Short mmCIF file of C-alpha atoms in Angstrom, two decimals:
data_model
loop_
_atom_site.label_atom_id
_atom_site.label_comp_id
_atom_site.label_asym_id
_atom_site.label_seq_id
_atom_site.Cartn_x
_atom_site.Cartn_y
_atom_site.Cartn_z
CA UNK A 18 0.00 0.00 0.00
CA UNK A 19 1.10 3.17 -1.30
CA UNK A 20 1.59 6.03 1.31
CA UNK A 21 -1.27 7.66 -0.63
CA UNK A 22 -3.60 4.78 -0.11
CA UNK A 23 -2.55 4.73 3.49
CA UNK A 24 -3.88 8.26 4.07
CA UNK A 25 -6.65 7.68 1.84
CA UNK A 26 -7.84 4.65 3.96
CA UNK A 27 -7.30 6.69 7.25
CA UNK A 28 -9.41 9.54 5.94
CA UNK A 29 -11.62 7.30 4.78
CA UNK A 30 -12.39 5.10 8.30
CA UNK A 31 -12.00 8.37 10.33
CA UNK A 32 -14.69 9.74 8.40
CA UNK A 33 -17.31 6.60 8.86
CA UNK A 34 -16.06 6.65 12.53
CA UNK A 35 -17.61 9.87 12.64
CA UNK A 36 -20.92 9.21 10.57
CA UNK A 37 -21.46 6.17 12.88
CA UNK A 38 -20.93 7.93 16.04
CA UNK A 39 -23.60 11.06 14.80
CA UNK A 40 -25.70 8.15 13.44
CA UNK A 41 -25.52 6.26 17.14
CA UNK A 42 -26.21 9.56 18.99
CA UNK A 43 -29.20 10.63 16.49
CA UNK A 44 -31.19 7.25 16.41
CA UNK A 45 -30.23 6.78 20.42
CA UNK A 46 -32.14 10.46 20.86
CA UNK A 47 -34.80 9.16 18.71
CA UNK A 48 -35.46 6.12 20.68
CA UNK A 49 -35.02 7.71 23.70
CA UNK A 50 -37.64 10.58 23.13
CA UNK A 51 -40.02 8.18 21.75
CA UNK A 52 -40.20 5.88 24.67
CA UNK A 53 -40.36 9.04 26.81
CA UNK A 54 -43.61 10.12 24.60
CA UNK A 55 -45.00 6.47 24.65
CA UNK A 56 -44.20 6.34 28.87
CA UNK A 57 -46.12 9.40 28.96
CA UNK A 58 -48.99 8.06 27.01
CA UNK A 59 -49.24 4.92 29.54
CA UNK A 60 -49.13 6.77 32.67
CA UNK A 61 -52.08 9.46 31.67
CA UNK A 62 -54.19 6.46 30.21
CA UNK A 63 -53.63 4.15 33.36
CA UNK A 64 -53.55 7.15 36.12
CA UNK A 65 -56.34 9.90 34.95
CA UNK A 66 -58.92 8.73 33.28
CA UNK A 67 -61.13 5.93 31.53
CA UNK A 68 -62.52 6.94 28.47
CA UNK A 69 -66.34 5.33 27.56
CA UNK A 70 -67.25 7.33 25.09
CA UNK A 71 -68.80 10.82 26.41
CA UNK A 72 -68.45 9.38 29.85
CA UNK A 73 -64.80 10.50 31.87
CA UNK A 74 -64.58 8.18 35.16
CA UNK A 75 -60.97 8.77 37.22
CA UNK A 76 -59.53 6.28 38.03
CA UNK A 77 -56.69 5.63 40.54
CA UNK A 78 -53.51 3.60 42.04
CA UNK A 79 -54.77 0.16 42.99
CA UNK A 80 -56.67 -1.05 39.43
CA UNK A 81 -58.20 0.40 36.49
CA UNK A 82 -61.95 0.22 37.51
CA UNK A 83 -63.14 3.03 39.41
CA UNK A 84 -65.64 1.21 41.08
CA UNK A 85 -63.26 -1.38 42.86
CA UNK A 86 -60.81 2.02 44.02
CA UNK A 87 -63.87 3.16 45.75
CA UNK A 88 -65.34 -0.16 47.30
CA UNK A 89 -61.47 -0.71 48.73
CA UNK A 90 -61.12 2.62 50.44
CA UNK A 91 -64.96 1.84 51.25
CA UNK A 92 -64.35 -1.11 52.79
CA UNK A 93 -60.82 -0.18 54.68
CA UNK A 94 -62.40 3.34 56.01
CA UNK A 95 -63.20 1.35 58.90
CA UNK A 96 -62.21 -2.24 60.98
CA UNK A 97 -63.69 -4.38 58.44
CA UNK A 98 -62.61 -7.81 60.98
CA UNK A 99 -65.65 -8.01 62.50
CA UNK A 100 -67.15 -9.14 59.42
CA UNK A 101 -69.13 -12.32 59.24
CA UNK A 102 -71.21 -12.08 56.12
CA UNK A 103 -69.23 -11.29 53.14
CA UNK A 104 -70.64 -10.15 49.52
CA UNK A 105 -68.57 -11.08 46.69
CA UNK A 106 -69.24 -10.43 43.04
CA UNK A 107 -70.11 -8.04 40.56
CA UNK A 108 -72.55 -4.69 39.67
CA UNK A 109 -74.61 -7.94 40.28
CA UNK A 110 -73.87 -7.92 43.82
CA UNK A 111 -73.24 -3.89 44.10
CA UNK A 112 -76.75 -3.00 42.80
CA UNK A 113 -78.65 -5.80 43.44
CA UNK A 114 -78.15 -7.04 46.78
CA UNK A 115 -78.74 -5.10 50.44
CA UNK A 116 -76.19 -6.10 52.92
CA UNK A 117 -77.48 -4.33 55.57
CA UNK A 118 -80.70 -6.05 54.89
CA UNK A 119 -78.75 -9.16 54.84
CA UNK A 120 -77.23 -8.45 58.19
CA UNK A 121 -80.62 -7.67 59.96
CA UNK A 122 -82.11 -11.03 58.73
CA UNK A 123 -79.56 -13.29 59.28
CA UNK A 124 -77.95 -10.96 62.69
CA UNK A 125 -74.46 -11.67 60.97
CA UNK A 126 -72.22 -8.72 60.83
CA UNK A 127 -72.06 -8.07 56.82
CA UNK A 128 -70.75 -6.06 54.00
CA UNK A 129 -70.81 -6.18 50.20
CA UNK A 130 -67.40 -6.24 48.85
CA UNK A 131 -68.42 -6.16 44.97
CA UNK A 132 -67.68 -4.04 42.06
CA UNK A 133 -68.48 -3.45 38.16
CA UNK A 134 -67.35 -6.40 36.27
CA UNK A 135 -66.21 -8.03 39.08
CA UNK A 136 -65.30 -11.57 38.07
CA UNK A 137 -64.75 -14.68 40.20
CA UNK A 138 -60.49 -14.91 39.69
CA UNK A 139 -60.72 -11.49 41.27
CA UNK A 140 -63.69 -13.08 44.06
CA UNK A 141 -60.57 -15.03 44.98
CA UNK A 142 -57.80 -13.11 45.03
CA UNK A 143 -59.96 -10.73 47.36
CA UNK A 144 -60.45 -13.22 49.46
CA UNK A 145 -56.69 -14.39 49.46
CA UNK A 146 -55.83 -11.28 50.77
CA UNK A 147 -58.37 -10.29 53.91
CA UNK A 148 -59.85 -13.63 54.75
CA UNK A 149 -56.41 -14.33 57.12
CA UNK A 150 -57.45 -10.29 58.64
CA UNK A 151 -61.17 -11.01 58.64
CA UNK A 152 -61.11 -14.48 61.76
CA UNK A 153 -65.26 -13.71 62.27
CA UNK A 154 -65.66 -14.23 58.80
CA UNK A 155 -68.28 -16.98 58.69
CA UNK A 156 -70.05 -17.00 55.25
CA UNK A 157 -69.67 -15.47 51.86
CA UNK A 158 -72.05 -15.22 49.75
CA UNK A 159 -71.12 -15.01 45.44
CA UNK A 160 -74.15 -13.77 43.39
CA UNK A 161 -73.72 -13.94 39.95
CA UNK A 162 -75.70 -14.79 36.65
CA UNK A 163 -74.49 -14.83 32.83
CA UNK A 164 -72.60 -10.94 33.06
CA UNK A 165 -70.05 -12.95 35.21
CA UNK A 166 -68.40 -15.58 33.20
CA UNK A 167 -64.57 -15.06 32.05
CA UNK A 168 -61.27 -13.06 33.54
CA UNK A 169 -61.11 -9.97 34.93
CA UNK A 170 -57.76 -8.63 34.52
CA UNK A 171 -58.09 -5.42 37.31
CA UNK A 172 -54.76 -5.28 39.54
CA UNK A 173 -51.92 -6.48 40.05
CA UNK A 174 -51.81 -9.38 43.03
CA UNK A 175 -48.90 -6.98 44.58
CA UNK A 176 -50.69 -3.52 44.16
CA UNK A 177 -54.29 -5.59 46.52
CA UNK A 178 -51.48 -6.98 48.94
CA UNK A 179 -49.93 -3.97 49.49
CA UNK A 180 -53.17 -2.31 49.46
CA UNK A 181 -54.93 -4.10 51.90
CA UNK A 182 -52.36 -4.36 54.22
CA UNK A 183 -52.23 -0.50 54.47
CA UNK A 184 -48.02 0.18 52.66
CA UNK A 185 -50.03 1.37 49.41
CA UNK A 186 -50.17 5.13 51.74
CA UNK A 187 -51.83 7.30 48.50
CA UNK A 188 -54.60 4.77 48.21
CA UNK A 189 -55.29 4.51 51.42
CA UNK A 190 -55.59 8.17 51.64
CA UNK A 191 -58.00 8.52 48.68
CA UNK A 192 -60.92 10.44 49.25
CA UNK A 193 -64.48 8.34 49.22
CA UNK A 194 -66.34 11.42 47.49
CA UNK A 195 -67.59 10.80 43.87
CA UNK A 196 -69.39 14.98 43.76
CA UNK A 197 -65.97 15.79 43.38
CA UNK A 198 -65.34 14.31 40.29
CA UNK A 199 -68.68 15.89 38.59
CA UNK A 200 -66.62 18.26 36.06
CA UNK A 201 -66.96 19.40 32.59
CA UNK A 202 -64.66 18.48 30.50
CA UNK A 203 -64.96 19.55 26.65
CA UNK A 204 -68.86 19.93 27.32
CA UNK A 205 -68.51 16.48 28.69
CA UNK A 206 -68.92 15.61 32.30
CA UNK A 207 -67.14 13.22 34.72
CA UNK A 208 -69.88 10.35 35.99
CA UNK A 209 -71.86 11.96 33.69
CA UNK A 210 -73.96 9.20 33.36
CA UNK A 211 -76.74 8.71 36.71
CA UNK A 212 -76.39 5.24 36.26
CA UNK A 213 -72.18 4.85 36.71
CA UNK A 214 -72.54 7.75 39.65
CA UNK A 215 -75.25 5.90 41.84
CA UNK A 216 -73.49 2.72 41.52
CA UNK A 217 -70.77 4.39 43.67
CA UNK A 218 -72.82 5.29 46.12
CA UNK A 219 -72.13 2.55 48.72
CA UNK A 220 -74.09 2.58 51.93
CA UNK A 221 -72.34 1.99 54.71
CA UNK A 222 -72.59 -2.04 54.17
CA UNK A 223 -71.04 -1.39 50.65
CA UNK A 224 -74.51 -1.68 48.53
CA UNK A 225 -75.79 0.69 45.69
CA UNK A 226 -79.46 -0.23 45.00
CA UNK A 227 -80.95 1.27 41.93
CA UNK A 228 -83.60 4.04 42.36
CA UNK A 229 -85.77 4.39 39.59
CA UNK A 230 -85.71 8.22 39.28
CA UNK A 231 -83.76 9.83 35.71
CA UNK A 232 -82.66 6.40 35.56
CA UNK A 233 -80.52 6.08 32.26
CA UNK A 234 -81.56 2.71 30.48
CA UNK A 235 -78.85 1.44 27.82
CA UNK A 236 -80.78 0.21 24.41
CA UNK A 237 -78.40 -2.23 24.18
CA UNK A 238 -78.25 -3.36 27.67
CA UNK A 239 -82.08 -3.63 27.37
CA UNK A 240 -82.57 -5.88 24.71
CA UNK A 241 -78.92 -7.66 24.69
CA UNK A 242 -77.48 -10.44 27.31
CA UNK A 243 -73.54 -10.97 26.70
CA UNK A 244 -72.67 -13.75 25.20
CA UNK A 245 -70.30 -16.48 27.16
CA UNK A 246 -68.13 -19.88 25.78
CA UNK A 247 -67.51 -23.11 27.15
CA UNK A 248 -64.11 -21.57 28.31
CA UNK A 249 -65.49 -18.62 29.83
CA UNK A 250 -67.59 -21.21 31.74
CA UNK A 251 -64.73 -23.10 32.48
CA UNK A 252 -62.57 -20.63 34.01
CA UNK A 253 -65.77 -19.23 36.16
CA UNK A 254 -65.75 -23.02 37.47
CA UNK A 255 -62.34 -23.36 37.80
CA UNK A 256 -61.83 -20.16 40.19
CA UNK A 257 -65.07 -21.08 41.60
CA UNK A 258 -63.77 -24.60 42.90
CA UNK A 259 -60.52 -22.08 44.25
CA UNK A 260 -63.06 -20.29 46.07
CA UNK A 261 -64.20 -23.22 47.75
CA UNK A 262 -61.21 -24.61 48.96
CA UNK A 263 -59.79 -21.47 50.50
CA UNK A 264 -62.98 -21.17 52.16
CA UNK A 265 -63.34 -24.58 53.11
CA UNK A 266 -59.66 -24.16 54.74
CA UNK A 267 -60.96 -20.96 56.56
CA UNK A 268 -63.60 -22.79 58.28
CA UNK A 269 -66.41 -20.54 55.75
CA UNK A 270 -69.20 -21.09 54.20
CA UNK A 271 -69.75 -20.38 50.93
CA UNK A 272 -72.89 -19.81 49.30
CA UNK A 273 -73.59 -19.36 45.34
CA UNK A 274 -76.66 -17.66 44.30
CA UNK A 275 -77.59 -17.60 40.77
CA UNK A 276 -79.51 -14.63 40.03
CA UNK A 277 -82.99 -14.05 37.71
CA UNK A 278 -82.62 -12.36 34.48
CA UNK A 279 -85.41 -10.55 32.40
CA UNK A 280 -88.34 -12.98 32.24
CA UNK A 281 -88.26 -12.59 28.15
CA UNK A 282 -84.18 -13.39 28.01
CA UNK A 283 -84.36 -16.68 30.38
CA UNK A 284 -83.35 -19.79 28.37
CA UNK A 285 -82.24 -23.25 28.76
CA UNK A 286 -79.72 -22.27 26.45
CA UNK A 287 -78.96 -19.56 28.44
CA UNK A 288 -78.82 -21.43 32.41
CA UNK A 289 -78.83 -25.31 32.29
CA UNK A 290 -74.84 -24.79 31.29
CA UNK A 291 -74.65 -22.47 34.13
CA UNK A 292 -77.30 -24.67 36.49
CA UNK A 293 -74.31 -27.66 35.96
CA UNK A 294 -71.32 -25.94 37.21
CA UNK A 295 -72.96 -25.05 40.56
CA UNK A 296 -72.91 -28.88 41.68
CA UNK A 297 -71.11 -29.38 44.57
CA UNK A 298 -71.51 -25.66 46.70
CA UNK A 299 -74.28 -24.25 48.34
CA UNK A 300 -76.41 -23.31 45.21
CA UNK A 301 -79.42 -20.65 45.73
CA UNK A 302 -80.80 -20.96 42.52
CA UNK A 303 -82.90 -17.98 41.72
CA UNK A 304 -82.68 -18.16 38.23
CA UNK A 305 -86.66 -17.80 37.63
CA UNK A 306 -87.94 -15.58 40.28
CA UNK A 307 -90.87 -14.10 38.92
CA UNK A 308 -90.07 -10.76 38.81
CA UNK A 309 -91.70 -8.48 36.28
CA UNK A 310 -90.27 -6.51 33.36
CA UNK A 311 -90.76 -3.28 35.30
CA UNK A 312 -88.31 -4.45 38.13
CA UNK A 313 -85.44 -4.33 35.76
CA UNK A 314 -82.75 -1.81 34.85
CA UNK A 315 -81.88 -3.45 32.25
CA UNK A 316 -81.44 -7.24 31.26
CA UNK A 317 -80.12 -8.43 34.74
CA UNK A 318 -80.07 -5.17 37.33
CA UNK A 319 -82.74 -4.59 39.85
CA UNK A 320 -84.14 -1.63 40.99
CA UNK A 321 -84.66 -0.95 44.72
CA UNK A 322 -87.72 -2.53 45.41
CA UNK A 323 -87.04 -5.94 43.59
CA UNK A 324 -83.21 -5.86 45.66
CA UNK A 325 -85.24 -5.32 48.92
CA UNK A 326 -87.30 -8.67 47.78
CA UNK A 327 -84.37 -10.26 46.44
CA UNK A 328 -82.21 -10.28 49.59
CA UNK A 329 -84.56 -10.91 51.89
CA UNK A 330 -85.54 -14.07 49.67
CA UNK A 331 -81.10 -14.67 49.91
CA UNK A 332 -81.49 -14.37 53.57
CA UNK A 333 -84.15 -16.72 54.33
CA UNK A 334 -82.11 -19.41 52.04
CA UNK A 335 -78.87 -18.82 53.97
CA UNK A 336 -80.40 -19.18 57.22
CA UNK A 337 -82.18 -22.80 55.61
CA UNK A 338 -79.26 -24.47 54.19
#
């Protein structure tokens, strides 16, 4: 190689040394900024707000359903271990059963731990959790019907440890006050939908009947039940069976109630799969209690009156089986 080459090649790999490093550094910046912008992106979606269309719910620390942040700091505003009667389950549960009806029929201590979309994976995790803090706990009771089936996917196992054992500090601190989140917001308000805002309304045994005044009915919710599989089935049984043997090792009781639907909706289609899985619990069925069309919300929801009826009919079956 010619001393002329040698400089040549010198120059030459000097000069790509250079368009490599400004290369590196550019694309390095570019990554960096986008994963900044896509962080960003995460933490206002999973910390501020749920968008449902026109309707703006906050949510908050522990899970991405409002309604569970609100029955938690519900239920851990005061010594909860004096429990005996605990409510486990969905807006099922939430809207449609009194606890504190429950608790003056059956003179067990009680309280309705349930929340929208509240599925039985999550029943048991729950109940992981506070059963070993709850030692009156003497019966829970899981109403459900066909809303219920499948996974919920709500927190993190770590996030409900630390929160119920009081280390999660900001979500302990929350403040139980849904008027404060009544805002407009592009001429949209937060909870701007009756219907979402009562059903955080928790009496002090952690219930939200339905009244039937400005009531917002749903079209679809009217005339539609959800459609479940066999493996949506399957994994309700599965975590159902979990249930049982936690509570079984607790020294609990656990009841199942299967609750009515719309008399125009009910089905053998619709319950006999659902009537099958039940085997082997304590089974209310109450699958075709003949309430009217008038009762309903919607497809499955109660209002007040037809809660009051249905949990005092749940209370007289507890206190038979």
């Amino acid at each position: 190689m010619t001393t002329c080459q040698l400089h040549l090649f010198i120059f030459s790999f000097r000069g790509m040394s250079k368009f490599l490093k400004i290369f590196g550094v550019t694309t390095m910046s570019f990554v960096l900024l986008l994963a900044l912008f896509y962080s960003s992106i995460l933490f206002k979606k999973s910390n501020c707000e749920v968008r449902w269309s026109h309707l703006f719910i906050p949510t908050h620390a522990i899970s991405t359903s409002t309604s569970l942040n609100y029955k938690l700091t519900h239920f851990l505003s005061e010594d909860r271990a004096n429990v005996e009667l605990l409510v486990l389950g969905s807006s099922m549960a939430i809207n449609n059963v009194d606890a504190g009806l429950l608790e003056q029929k059956t003179s067990l201590q009680s309280y309705n731990l349930s929340s929208w979309g509240q599925r039985m994976n999550e029943n048991y995790f729950l109940l992981q959790e506070l059963m070993p803090k709850m030692p009156q706990l003497k019966q829970v009771l899981i109403p459900f019907n066909v809303n219920d089936f499948g996974l919920g996917d709500k927190f993190s196992k770590k996030e409900l440890k630390a929160y119920a054992s009081g280390d999660l500090k900001g979500a302990a601190a929350f403040d139980y006050n849904p008027n404060d989140y009544i805002k407009e917001v592009e001429n949209a308000k937060y909870l701007e939908v009756r219907n979402h805002y009562r059903t955080l309304q928790f009496d002090r045994w952690g219930s939200a009947l339905l009244h039937r005044e400005e009531f917002v009915i749903s079209e679809k919710r009217w005339n539609e039940l959800p459609d479940y599989s066999a493996q949506d089935l399957e994994s309700f049984k599965c975590y159902l069976d979990s249930v049982s043997v936690l509570a079984q090792s607790y020294n609990v009781k656990l009841f199942v109630a299967l609750l009515p639907i719309r008399v125009d909706l009910r089905s053998s289609e619709a319950l006999d799969p659902v009537l099958e899985i039940c085997q082997g619990v304590h089974f209310i069925d109450l699958s075709n209690y003949p309430f009217s069309n008038q009762d309903y919300a919607d497809c499955t929801h109660l209002f007040v009156d037809a809660g009051i009826e249905l949990s005092d009919l749940l209370a007289k079956r507890i206190l038979e089986k």
